[in-house]
Amino acid sequence: MLEKLIILDFGSQTTQLIARRIRELNTYCEVYPYNKLPEDLTGVRGIILSGSPYSVYDSKAFRIPLDEIRGRLPLLGICYGAQSLVDQAGGKVESCETREYGRAHLEFKQADDALLKGLQPGTTVWMSHGDTITALPSGFDVIAGTEDVPYAAFRIEGEQTWGVQFHPEIYHSEEGTKLLGNFLDICGMKRDWTPASFIETTVQELRNKLGDDKVILALSGGVDSSVVAVLLNKAIGSNLTCIFVDHGLLRKGEFERVLQDYEHLGLNVIGVNAKEKFFSALKGVTDPEEKRKIIGRGFIEVFDEEAHKLEGIKWLGQGTIYPDVIESLSITGMVIKSHHNVGGLPERMNLRLVEPLRTLFKDEVRRVGLELGMMPHLIHRHPFPGPGLGIRILGEITEEKATILQNADDIYMSLMREWGLYDQVWQAGVILLPVRSVGVMGDERTYEYTVALRAVTSMDAMSADWAHLPYDFLAKVSNEIINKVRGVNRVVYDISSKPPSTIEWE
Ligand code: XMP
């Protein structure tokens, strides 16, 4: 039985971070909306209540009867979670006169509390709230305070319930991970959830679930779908068929390279060259959303056609990962995932979905991939959009423009690797602009395209900064592109951050 911790999400922006920290402690955890605690708590060893954008006294605040949870399992309330415990038990939570944001130092009020075990007196914690607990209910014992907050942490007598008003999940809380680790010890968790144990359990589960059924999977060359393929291959071998479509808008040489990698990994892959179909469907189209739709639709058609050549397929594999799942369950609905390239595929094909990475974060997917023996270059590649260069050619897409862009992009990416910059940026690429300008080459006047170089640093693509690449490097890239790529006579560098810009131009 897989042991796990449950995090009830009251809408805080840091709920995912709590899950990240717990996972870093080699412990499996799941996030549920605050009012969706599963009835069956078999295997659950403890519960964390997250923070919230609301105050406990707001009329819109998310409320559940906490006395139904208290005492059943070890419980830790964080920020709003802690304040709710106090509020519901008859204590007082009030708006602070001075909102406390930022660093504070913990003073311990009780020796030997299990939650604070091993933490240094004065340790820095990160506060972020406009409310504070001003009176504890009876039976609640303060265990730590800060200069401005008398009840920074408390414990409920006779229960394994704690509350902290600061955020241990935020990196600035120096010993936050240690505190969360202490809570896992209180829950009696073994902390043995590793990539290797994930692979072992998942492969077994896949075998049980799929039996002798046949599965089809669309590969994109990206990390998630590749790791799904190798996992499924390990579980069901040749009952998995993978399809990799070349829509003509991949990077230069990418189709051949990735196909070779897949074959090397022992996957049963069908590579489909569908360039002409895509270029002819895109002819004359300039509207970006329309272009995205055409590419998405074309992809589904090719995939569907290939799938029909195979017999007895029952399942569709997909590289859905945990952030997608959390976002789609999000109670506040603040995050909307806008890039579902193959939406509609399962319905159209009447297949059941198998998504073995549903519970993993991106870096965990990478660790699992490496553990599975996949090549590091396949695991550490930059994200690349499904519609590929299609969203980096502004205006009408033609095969000629795709070739120009592929050549420029190839020079940029090769030099980036050569200069050791590839792993320092989140993602990079070249954009072909529908702008021609005048230049001179030898004695001749030219009138050719402009390309923009883009490189960003980011943690999750939700926000991004332009990468401060060395001038010497940019100079080299510009020279190489202008000298070697026919059709381009001007190179510019994009210095916009997201927000308000986006990573891609279209
Ligand atoms: P933006 O441009 O929204 O990009 O800042 C955020 C991340 O999403 C990728 N992206 C896409 N991925 N289909 C995809 O599969 C798309 O239509 C698409 N548009 C953007 C982008 O590369 C970045 O990683």
Short mmCIF file of C-alpha atoms in Angstrom, two decimals, residues 303-481:
data_model
loop_
_atom_site.label_atom_id
_atom_site.label_comp_id
_atom_site.label_asym_id
_atom_site.label_seq_id
_atom_site.Cartn_x
_atom_site.Cartn_y
_atom_site.Cartn_z
CA PHE A 303 -2.79 10.23 -35.79
CA ASP A 304 -6.29 8.89 -36.29
CA GLU A 305 -5.45 7.57 -39.73
CA GLU A 306 -2.37 5.74 -38.45
CA ALA A 307 -4.27 4.35 -35.46
CA HIS A 308 -6.90 2.90 -37.75
CA LYS A 309 -4.24 0.90 -39.53
CA LEU A 310 -3.61 -0.91 -36.26
CA GLU A 311 -5.99 -3.46 -34.81
CA GLY A 312 -7.56 -3.71 -31.40
CA ILE A 313 -6.24 -0.53 -29.79
CA LYS A 314 -8.08 0.16 -26.52
CA TRP A 315 -6.03 2.83 -24.80
CA LEU A 316 -4.46 6.18 -25.55
CA GLY A 317 -1.32 7.05 -23.59
CA GLN A 318 -0.79 10.69 -22.62
CA GLY A 319 1.98 12.69 -20.98
CA THR A 320 -0.26 14.63 -18.58
CA ILE A 321 1.73 15.75 -15.54
CA TYR A 322 0.71 16.85 -12.06
CA PRO A 323 0.64 20.64 -12.54
CA ASP A 324 -1.93 20.08 -15.36
CA VAL A 325 -4.02 17.97 -13.01
CA ILE A 326 -3.85 20.47 -10.16
CA GLU A 327 -4.70 23.30 -12.53
CA SER A 328 -7.73 21.53 -13.88
CA LEU A 329 -8.94 20.85 -10.32
CA SER A 330 -8.09 24.36 -9.18
CA ILE A 331 -10.82 25.67 -6.87
CA THR A 332 -10.09 29.28 -7.59
CA GLY A 333 -9.93 28.64 -11.31
CA MET A 334 -7.24 31.28 -11.61
CA VAL A 335 -4.91 29.32 -13.82
CA ILE A 336 -6.16 28.35 -17.21
CA LYS A 337 -4.17 25.98 -19.34
CA SER A 338 -4.39 27.27 -22.84
CA HIS A 339 -2.19 24.93 -24.81
CA HIS A 340 -3.96 21.65 -25.28
CA ASN A 341 -2.72 20.66 -28.68
CA VAL A 342 -4.47 17.35 -29.03
CA GLY A 343 -7.67 18.09 -27.13
CA GLY A 344 -10.51 16.02 -28.50
CA LEU A 345 -8.39 13.04 -29.46
CA PRO A 346 -9.65 10.51 -26.89
CA GLU A 347 -13.32 11.33 -27.57
CA ARG A 348 -12.87 11.10 -31.29
CA MET A 349 -11.11 7.77 -31.12
CA ASN A 350 -13.24 6.30 -28.38
CA LEU A 351 -10.23 5.19 -26.37
CA ARG A 352 -9.60 5.05 -22.65
CA LEU A 353 -6.81 7.21 -21.29
CA VAL A 354 -3.70 5.99 -19.54
CA GLU A 355 -1.61 8.74 -17.98
CA PRO A 356 1.14 7.27 -15.83
CA LEU A 357 2.81 10.63 -15.05
CA ARG A 358 -0.34 12.27 -13.69
CA THR A 359 1.14 12.40 -10.22
CA LEU A 360 4.57 13.80 -11.07
CA PHE A 361 6.09 17.26 -11.28
CA LYS A 362 8.33 18.09 -14.25
CA ASP A 363 11.63 17.60 -12.44
CA GLU A 364 10.36 14.27 -11.10
CA VAL A 365 9.51 13.21 -14.65
CA ARG A 366 13.12 14.01 -15.54
CA ARG A 367 14.46 12.00 -12.60
CA VAL A 368 12.27 9.06 -13.55
CA GLY A 369 13.51 9.31 -17.16
CA LEU A 370 17.14 9.21 -16.07
CA GLU A 371 16.41 6.32 -13.73
CA LEU A 372 14.88 4.51 -16.71
CA GLY A 373 18.22 4.88 -18.48
CA MET A 374 17.09 7.47 -21.03
CA MET A 375 19.70 9.65 -22.70
CA PRO A 376 20.34 12.91 -20.80
CA HIS A 377 19.95 14.99 -23.98
CA LEU A 378 16.41 13.63 -24.37
CA ILE A 379 15.63 14.43 -20.73
CA HIS A 380 17.15 17.89 -20.46
CA ARG A 381 15.83 19.40 -23.65
CA HIS A 382 14.08 22.72 -23.63
CA PRO A 383 10.28 22.82 -23.88
CA PHE A 384 9.15 23.10 -27.48
CA PRO A 385 5.58 24.02 -28.47
CA GLY A 386 3.35 21.42 -30.12
CA PRO A 387 2.70 23.58 -33.22
CA GLY A 388 6.49 23.93 -33.38
CA LEU A 389 7.98 26.60 -35.62
CA GLY A 390 4.42 27.27 -36.76
CA ILE A 391 4.05 29.75 -33.91
CA ARG A 392 7.49 31.25 -34.61
CA ILE A 393 6.77 32.16 -38.24
CA LEU A 394 4.69 35.30 -38.08
CA GLY A 395 2.22 35.68 -40.91
CA GLU A 396 1.75 33.03 -43.57
CA ILE A 397 3.69 29.78 -43.16
CA THR A 398 5.44 28.39 -46.22
CA GLU A 399 7.94 25.60 -46.65
CA GLU A 400 10.53 28.11 -47.78
CA LYS A 401 10.11 30.18 -44.62
CA ALA A 402 10.20 27.03 -42.47
CA THR A 403 13.57 26.14 -44.03
CA ILE A 404 14.99 29.62 -43.41
CA LEU A 405 13.87 29.47 -39.80
CA GLN A 406 15.16 25.93 -39.29
CA ASN A 407 18.59 26.97 -40.52
CA ALA A 408 18.75 30.07 -38.33
CA ASP A 409 17.44 28.16 -35.32
CA ASP A 410 19.95 25.40 -35.87
CA ILE A 411 22.85 27.86 -35.77
CA TYR A 412 21.47 29.49 -32.59
CA MET A 413 20.92 26.22 -30.76
CA SER A 414 24.24 24.67 -31.81
CA LEU A 415 26.18 27.72 -30.67
CA MET A 416 24.21 27.77 -27.45
CA ARG A 417 25.36 24.23 -26.71
CA GLU A 418 28.92 25.00 -27.81
CA TRP A 419 29.11 28.01 -25.48
CA GLY A 420 27.66 26.05 -22.56
CA LEU A 421 24.56 28.25 -22.39
CA TYR A 422 21.90 25.68 -23.28
CA ASP A 423 21.36 24.42 -19.74
CA GLN A 424 21.35 27.93 -18.31
CA VAL A 425 18.16 28.99 -20.04
CA TRP A 426 14.64 27.63 -19.77
CA GLN A 427 14.00 27.77 -23.50
CA ALA A 428 15.27 29.51 -26.61
CA GLY A 429 14.42 29.83 -30.27
CA VAL A 430 14.36 32.05 -33.32
CA ILE A 431 11.33 33.90 -34.66
CA LEU A 432 10.96 34.74 -38.33
CA LEU A 433 9.34 38.15 -38.70
CA PRO A 434 7.23 39.20 -41.66
CA VAL A 435 9.48 42.21 -42.05
CA ARG A 436 12.02 42.75 -44.78
CA SER A 437 14.63 45.45 -44.63
CA VAL A 438 17.50 46.76 -46.63
CA GLY A 439 21.06 45.54 -46.24
CA VAL A 440 24.29 45.35 -48.21
CA MET A 441 26.25 42.23 -49.04
CA GLY A 442 29.46 42.78 -50.99
CA ASP A 443 28.49 45.35 -53.55
CA GLU A 444 24.89 44.33 -53.63
CA ARG A 445 21.88 45.76 -51.96
CA THR A 446 19.69 43.13 -50.25
CA TYR A 447 16.10 43.17 -49.17
CA GLU A 448 15.56 40.25 -46.83
CA TYR A 449 13.91 38.94 -43.65
CA THR A 450 14.59 39.87 -40.06
CA VAL A 451 14.81 37.20 -37.38
CA ALA A 452 14.47 37.71 -33.64
CA LEU A 453 16.40 35.61 -31.13
CA ARG A 454 14.54 34.69 -27.94
CA ALA A 455 15.98 33.12 -24.80
CA VAL A 456 14.34 33.18 -21.39
CA THR A 457 15.01 32.07 -17.87
CA SER A 458 12.01 30.70 -15.96
CA MET A 459 10.91 28.21 -13.32
CA ASP A 460 7.64 27.14 -14.87
CA ALA A 461 6.91 29.23 -18.01
CA MET A 462 4.22 31.12 -16.07
CA SER A 463 6.62 34.02 -15.76
CA ALA A 464 9.95 34.49 -17.48
CA ASP A 465 12.79 36.94 -17.82
CA TRP A 466 14.84 37.49 -20.96
CA ALA A 467 18.18 35.76 -20.61
CA HIS A 468 21.14 38.09 -20.30
CA LEU A 469 23.25 36.28 -22.89
CA PRO A 470 26.82 37.53 -23.41
CA TYR A 471 27.24 40.15 -26.14
CA ASP A 472 30.08 38.13 -27.68
CA PHE A 473 27.78 35.18 -28.04
CA LEU A 474 25.01 37.28 -29.60
CA ALA A 475 27.52 38.80 -31.99
CA LYS A 476 28.69 35.37 -33.07
CA VAL A 477 25.15 34.09 -33.60
CA SER A 478 24.17 37.16 -35.59
CA ASN A 479 27.26 36.87 -37.81
CA GLU A 480 26.76 33.20 -38.47
CA ILE A 481 23.07 33.57 -39.28
#
